[in-house]
Coordinates of C-alpha atoms and ligand atoms in Angstrom, one line a residue:
M8 CA 113.3 -27.4 113.2
K9 CA 109.7 -28.1 112.2
Q10 CA 109.3 -24.5 111.1
L11 CA 112.5 -24.7 109.0
L12 CA 111.3 -27.9 107.3
L13 CA 108.0 -26.2 106.6
A14 CA 109.7 -23.2 105.2
I15 CA 111.9 -25.3 102.9
S16 CA 109.0 -27.4 101.7
L17 CA 106.9 -24.2 101.0
C18 CA 109.9 -22.8 99.1
M19 CA 110.2 -26.0 97.0
A20 CA 106.4 -25.9 96.3
G21 CA 106.9 -22.4 95.1
S22 CA 109.8 -23.2 92.9
V23 CA 108.1 -26.3 91.4
M24 CA 105.1 -24.1 90.5
A25 CA 107.4 -21.5 89.0
E26 CA 109.2 -24.1 86.9
K27 CA 105.9 -25.8 85.8
A28 CA 104.4 -22.7 84.3
S29 CA 105.5 -21.9 80.8
V30 CA 104.4 -18.4 79.7
G31 CA 101.8 -17.9 77.1
I32 CA 99.2 -15.3 75.7
V33 CA 96.1 -15.4 73.6
I34 CA 94.4 -12.3 72.1
H35 CA 91.3 -11.6 70.1
G36 CA 90.0 -8.7 68.0
G37 CA 86.4 -9.7 67.8
A38 CA 84.3 -12.5 66.3
G39 CA 81.6 -12.3 63.7
T40 CA 80.7 -12.7 60.0
I41 CA 84.2 -12.2 58.7
D42 CA 83.8 -13.0 55.1
R43 CA 87.0 -13.8 53.2
S44 CA 85.5 -12.7 49.9
Q45 CA 84.7 -9.2 51.4
M46 CA 88.3 -8.7 52.6
T47 CA 91.1 -7.5 50.3
D48 CA 94.6 -9.0 50.7
E49 CA 95.8 -5.7 52.0
Q50 CA 93.1 -5.5 54.7
Q51 CA 93.8 -9.1 55.7
K52 CA 97.5 -8.3 56.0
N53 CA 96.8 -5.2 58.1
Y54 CA 94.7 -7.2 60.6
E55 CA 97.3 -10.0 60.8
A56 CA 100.0 -7.4 61.4
A57 CA 98.1 -5.7 64.1
L58 CA 97.3 -9.0 65.8
A59 CA 100.9 -10.2 65.5
D60 CA 102.2 -6.9 67.0
A61 CA 99.9 -7.2 70.0
V62 CA 100.6 -10.9 70.7
N63 CA 104.3 -10.5 70.3
K64 CA 104.6 -7.5 72.6
G65 CA 102.6 -9.3 75.2
Y66 CA 104.7 -12.5 74.8
E67 CA 108.1 -10.6 74.9
L68 CA 107.0 -9.0 78.2
L69 CA 106.1 -12.4 79.7
A70 CA 109.3 -14.0 78.4
A71 CA 111.4 -11.3 80.1
G72 CA 109.8 -12.2 83.4
G73 CA 106.9 -9.7 83.3
S74 CA 103.5 -10.4 84.9
S75 CA 100.4 -11.7 83.1
L76 CA 98.7 -8.5 84.3
D77 CA 101.2 -6.3 82.5
A78 CA 101.1 -8.5 79.4
V79 CA 97.3 -8.4 78.9
T80 CA 97.3 -4.7 79.7
L81 CA 100.0 -4.1 77.0
A82 CA 98.4 -6.3 74.4
V83 CA 95.0 -4.7 74.8
T84 CA 96.4 -1.2 74.8
V85 CA 98.1 -2.0 71.4
L86 CA 94.8 -3.1 70.0
E87 CA 92.9 -0.1 71.5
D88 CA 95.3 2.2 69.7
S89 CA 94.7 0.4 66.3
P90 CA 91.8 1.9 64.3
L91 CA 91.0 -1.6 63.0
F92 CA 89.2 -2.8 66.2
N93 CA 86.1 -1.8 68.1
A94 CA 88.0 -0.6 71.2
G95 CA 89.7 2.7 71.8
K96 CA 90.4 4.3 68.4
G97 CA 88.0 2.7 66.0
A98 CA 85.2 2.1 68.5
V99 CA 81.7 1.8 67.1
Y100 CA 79.2 4.7 67.2
T101 CA 76.3 5.0 69.5
W102 CA 72.8 5.9 68.1
D103 CA 73.7 9.6 68.9
E104 CA 76.9 9.4 66.8
T105 CA 79.3 9.4 69.8
H106 CA 81.4 6.6 71.4
E107 CA 80.9 5.0 74.9
L108 CA 83.6 2.6 75.9
D109 CA 83.6 -0.4 78.3
A110 CA 86.5 -2.4 79.7
A111 CA 87.5 -4.9 82.4
I112 CA 90.6 -6.5 83.8
M113 CA 91.1 -9.3 86.3
T114 CA 93.9 -11.1 88.1
G115 CA 93.7 -14.9 88.8
Q116 CA 95.7 -15.1 92.0
D117 CA 93.4 -13.0 94.1
R118 CA 90.3 -12.5 91.8
N119 CA 90.9 -8.8 91.9
A120 CA 89.0 -6.9 89.2
G121 CA 88.4 -3.5 87.8
A122 CA 85.7 -2.5 85.3
V123 CA 84.5 0.6 83.6
S124 CA 81.4 1.4 81.5
S125 CA 80.3 4.2 79.2
V126 CA 83.3 6.5 79.3
T127 CA 83.6 8.9 76.5
N128 CA 87.1 10.6 76.8
V129 CA 89.6 8.0 78.1
K130 CA 92.1 7.1 75.4
N131 CA 92.8 3.7 76.8
P132 CA 89.8 2.4 78.8
I133 CA 91.8 -0.7 79.9
L134 CA 94.2 1.5 81.8
L135 CA 91.3 3.0 83.6
A136 CA 89.9 -0.5 84.4
R137 CA 93.3 -1.3 85.8
A138 CA 93.5 1.9 87.8
I139 CA 90.1 1.1 89.3
M140 CA 91.3 -2.3 90.3
E141 CA 94.6 -1.1 91.8
Q142 CA 93.9 2.5 93.0
S143 CA 90.3 2.5 94.2
E144 CA 88.3 0.4 96.6
H145 CA 85.7 -0.4 93.9
V146 CA 85.3 -2.9 91.1
M147 CA 83.1 -0.9 88.7
L148 CA 82.8 2.7 87.8
T149 CA 80.7 4.3 85.2
G150 CA 80.2 7.4 83.0
K151 CA 81.1 10.8 84.4
G152 CA 82.3 9.5 87.7
A153 CA 84.7 7.1 86.0
E154 CA 86.0 10.0 83.9
Q155 CA 86.6 12.1 87.0
F156 CA 88.5 9.2 88.5
A157 CA 90.5 8.8 85.2
A158 CA 91.5 12.5 85.4
S159 CA 92.5 12.0 89.1
Q160 CA 94.8 9.2 88.0
Q161 CA 96.4 11.3 85.2
L162 CA 95.2 9.0 82.5
E163 CA 95.3 10.4 79.0
L164 CA 92.0 12.1 78.1
V165 CA 90.9 12.8 74.5
D166 CA 88.0 14.4 72.7
N167 CA 85.3 11.9 71.9
N168 CA 86.0 12.4 68.1
Y169 CA 89.4 10.9 68.6
F170 CA 87.6 7.6 68.4
N171 CA 86.0 8.4 65.0
T172 CA 86.6 6.3 61.9
D173 CA 84.8 6.4 58.5
F174 CA 84.0 2.7 58.3
R175 CA 82.4 2.6 61.7
F176 CA 80.3 5.7 60.7
E177 CA 79.1 3.8 57.6
A178 CA 78.2 0.9 59.8
L179 CA 76.1 3.2 62.0
K180 CA 74.2 4.4 59.0
R181 CA 73.5 0.9 57.9
A182 CA 72.4 -0.1 61.4
K183 CA 70.0 2.8 61.6
E184 CA 68.5 1.9 58.3
A185 CA 68.0 -1.7 59.3
Q186 CA 66.5 -0.8 62.7
Q187 CA 63.8 1.3 61.0
Q188 CA 62.5 -1.9 59.6
L189 CA 63.2 -4.4 62.4
P190 CA 63.1 -4.5 66.2
H191 CA 66.5 -4.2 67.8
Q192 CA 67.3 -7.8 68.5
A193 CA 66.1 -9.0 65.1
A194 CA 68.1 -6.3 63.3
I195 CA 71.3 -7.4 65.0
V196 CA 70.9 -10.9 63.6
A197 CA 70.2 -9.5 60.2
D198 CA 73.5 -7.7 60.0
P199 CA 76.0 -9.1 62.5
N200 CA 78.8 -7.0 60.8
W201 CA 77.9 -3.9 62.7
K202 CA 79.1 -4.8 66.0
M203 CA 82.3 -6.8 65.9
G204 CA 85.8 -6.0 66.9
T205 CA 86.0 -6.0 70.6
V206 CA 89.6 -6.8 71.8
G207 CA 90.9 -9.0 74.6
A208 CA 93.9 -10.9 76.0
V209 CA 94.5 -13.7 78.5
A210 CA 97.9 -14.7 79.7
I211 CA 99.9 -16.9 82.1
D212 CA 103.2 -15.7 83.5
H213 CA 106.2 -17.5 84.9
T214 CA 104.7 -17.6 88.4
G215 CA 101.6 -19.4 87.1
N216 CA 99.4 -16.3 87.6
L217 CA 96.6 -15.8 85.1
A218 CA 95.1 -12.5 83.9
A219 CA 92.3 -11.4 81.5
A220 CA 91.6 -8.0 79.9
T221 CA 88.8 -7.0 77.5
S222 CA 87.9 -3.6 75.9
T223 CA 85.1 -2.6 73.6
G224 CA 83.0 0.2 72.1
G225 CA 80.1 -2.1 72.6
M226 CA 77.5 -2.5 69.8
T227 CA 76.8 -0.2 66.9
A228 CA 73.8 2.1 67.4
K229 CA 73.5 1.3 71.1
R230 CA 71.4 3.8 73.0
W231 CA 69.8 4.4 76.4
G232 CA 73.1 3.9 78.2
R233 CA 73.3 0.3 77.0
V234 CA 76.1 -1.6 78.7
G235 CA 77.3 -5.0 77.4
D236 CA 79.0 -8.0 78.9
V237 CA 82.6 -6.7 79.0
P238 CA 82.5 -4.8 82.3
V239 CA 80.2 -7.4 83.9
I240 CA 82.8 -9.6 85.7
G241 CA 82.2 -13.2 84.8
A242 CA 80.3 -12.4 81.6
G243 CA 82.9 -11.2 79.2
N244 CA 86.0 -11.3 81.3
F245 CA 87.2 -13.6 84.1
A246 CA 90.4 -14.9 85.7
D247 CA 91.0 -17.4 88.5
N248 CA 94.3 -19.3 89.0
T249 CA 92.4 -22.4 90.1
S250 CA 90.8 -22.8 86.7
C251 CA 91.3 -20.4 83.8
A252 CA 91.2 -16.9 82.4
V253 CA 88.7 -16.0 79.6
S254 CA 88.0 -13.0 77.4
G255 CA 84.9 -12.9 75.3
T256 CA 83.5 -11.2 72.3
G257 CA 80.1 -11.3 70.7
H258 CA 76.5 -10.4 71.4
G259 CA 76.9 -9.1 75.0
E260 CA 73.3 -9.6 76.2
Y261 CA 73.8 -13.3 75.8
F262 CA 77.2 -13.3 77.4
I263 CA 75.6 -11.6 80.4
R264 CA 72.6 -13.9 80.6
Y265 CA 74.8 -17.1 80.3
N266 CA 77.6 -15.8 82.5
V267 CA 79.9 -17.1 79.8
A268 CA 83.4 -16.5 81.0
A269 CA 82.8 -17.6 84.6
D270 CA 80.8 -20.6 83.4
I271 CA 83.7 -21.9 81.3
C272 CA 86.0 -21.6 84.3
A273 CA 83.4 -23.3 86.6
R274 CA 83.2 -26.3 84.3
V275 CA 87.0 -26.6 84.5
K276 CA 87.1 -26.2 88.2
Y277 CA 84.1 -28.4 89.3
Q278 CA 83.7 -30.8 86.4
G279 CA 87.4 -31.3 85.7
K280 CA 87.0 -30.5 82.0
T281 CA 89.8 -29.1 79.9
A282 CA 89.5 -25.4 79.3
A283 CA 89.2 -26.0 75.5
S284 CA 86.3 -28.4 75.9
A285 CA 84.5 -26.3 78.5
A286 CA 84.9 -23.3 76.2
S287 CA 83.5 -25.1 73.1
E288 CA 80.6 -26.5 75.2
V289 CA 79.6 -23.1 76.5
I290 CA 80.0 -21.4 73.1
D291 CA 77.8 -24.2 71.5
E292 CA 75.1 -23.6 74.1
L293 CA 75.3 -19.9 73.5
L294 CA 74.5 -20.5 69.8
Q295 CA 71.6 -22.7 70.7
A296 CA 70.2 -19.9 72.8
G297 CA 70.7 -17.5 69.8
G298 CA 73.9 -15.8 70.8
T299 CA 76.9 -15.4 68.5
G300 CA 80.5 -14.9 69.6
G301 CA 83.7 -16.4 70.8
V302 CA 86.2 -16.7 73.6
I303 CA 89.9 -17.0 74.2
V304 CA 91.1 -19.0 77.2
V305 CA 94.3 -19.9 79.1
D306 CA 94.2 -22.5 81.9
S307 CA 96.4 -22.9 84.9
K308 CA 98.6 -25.4 83.1
G309 CA 99.3 -22.9 80.4
E310 CA 97.1 -24.5 77.7
L311 CA 96.0 -21.8 75.2
S312 CA 92.7 -22.2 73.3
W313 CA 89.8 -20.5 71.7
A314 CA 86.2 -21.3 70.6
F315 CA 83.7 -19.4 68.5
N316 CA 80.4 -20.0 66.8
T317 CA 80.8 -17.4 64.0
Q318 CA 82.5 -17.4 60.6
G319 CA 85.6 -16.0 62.0
M320 CA 87.4 -14.4 65.0
Y321 CA 90.4 -12.2 64.8
R322 CA 92.8 -14.1 67.0
A323 CA 96.4 -14.9 67.8
K324 CA 98.4 -16.9 70.4
R325 CA 102.0 -17.4 71.4
D326 CA 103.8 -19.7 73.7
D327 CA 107.1 -21.6 73.5
S328 CA 105.7 -23.7 70.7
G329 CA 105.4 -20.6 68.5
T330 CA 102.9 -18.0 67.2
V331 CA 99.6 -18.6 65.4
V332 CA 97.6 -15.7 63.9
E333 CA 94.2 -16.5 62.4
I334 CA 91.1 -14.7 61.1
F335 CA 88.8 -17.2 59.5
A336 CA 87.7 -20.6 60.9
T337 CA 90.1 -23.3 59.8
Q338 CA 88.9 -26.5 58.2
R339 CA 89.3 -28.3 61.6
E340 CA 87.3 -25.6 63.4
K341 CA 84.6 -25.8 60.8
A342 CA 84.4 -29.6 61.3
G343 CA 84.1 -29.0 65.0
N344 CA 87.4 -30.6 66.0
Ligands
LIG17 N1 80.6 -8.0 73.6 C1 80.5 -6.7 73.1 C2 79.3 -6.0 73.7 O1 78.2 -6.6 73.6 C3 80.6 -6.5 71.6 C4 81.5 -7.4 70.9 O2 82.2 -8.2 71.4 O3 81.6 -7.4 69.6 O4 79.4 -4.9 74.1

């Protein structure tokens, strides 16, 4: 009898949880000096359409009962396939005029994670990160070994020049010119446009499970096998059902040093802060340290939020209250509310 009662109460607890969680998704396409006067109406429309497409596809999957893991995978894949963003097609160039891609994915119910760095021929690095999480006993694979694993998983492989775009090549030329005059870090501050466009998604599904996914070409003109924050679990990507899920974008070296994504979730978990206020605190502290960027967040109650310390962040969210697609900081965000 006792066992029956226990089983009934566990069942009820499960169904209460399921009812409580309303599904939602937030995505980003990079943060930085996104200057309204430098963007044509057509460019703006193209960015907005790509963001809306990704967030809607992710949301529809969630609304049909799909998992947050599938929703973030799908949204990031859509953004990787768009040449507008610094991930997959459209990734920035390395110093040697090639592309090296990083990605990570994490599930909040078990803190399982997969990450990949410096791959050159995997069409959708987020699918490789997910295969590492689900099909290997490892968390992070890199370079040639990661590419061999991708081939063993029958993931789509492409020539490195598949990722080429003219505007990223122009950005590389500008970056090289600037770096001849300035040391690396200083040059980045002088022209933050070079490096933006990383993509990410965080979501909550009908079971209350959180997930986060992030994918990037890294920073323009990177060399010496530089790896940014994205594949470093807890820096640029993190998910834990007891607090929140975060995907970041910005100057990766700072995100690694400040453990940005995990720090936001730790403040939610241990200090009882809302995810939105934890995110803006950490992003403010990042700026004080000299780091620019932003994050998107979903917490275990399904609250969707974002925070950034740059002029803009390509971003969109959708839950049962509707869809929001934004590029520039709104008046409220500029005022710090
Ligand atoms: N965080 C990425 C990196 O440092 C770049 C970006 O988000 O723009 O590799």
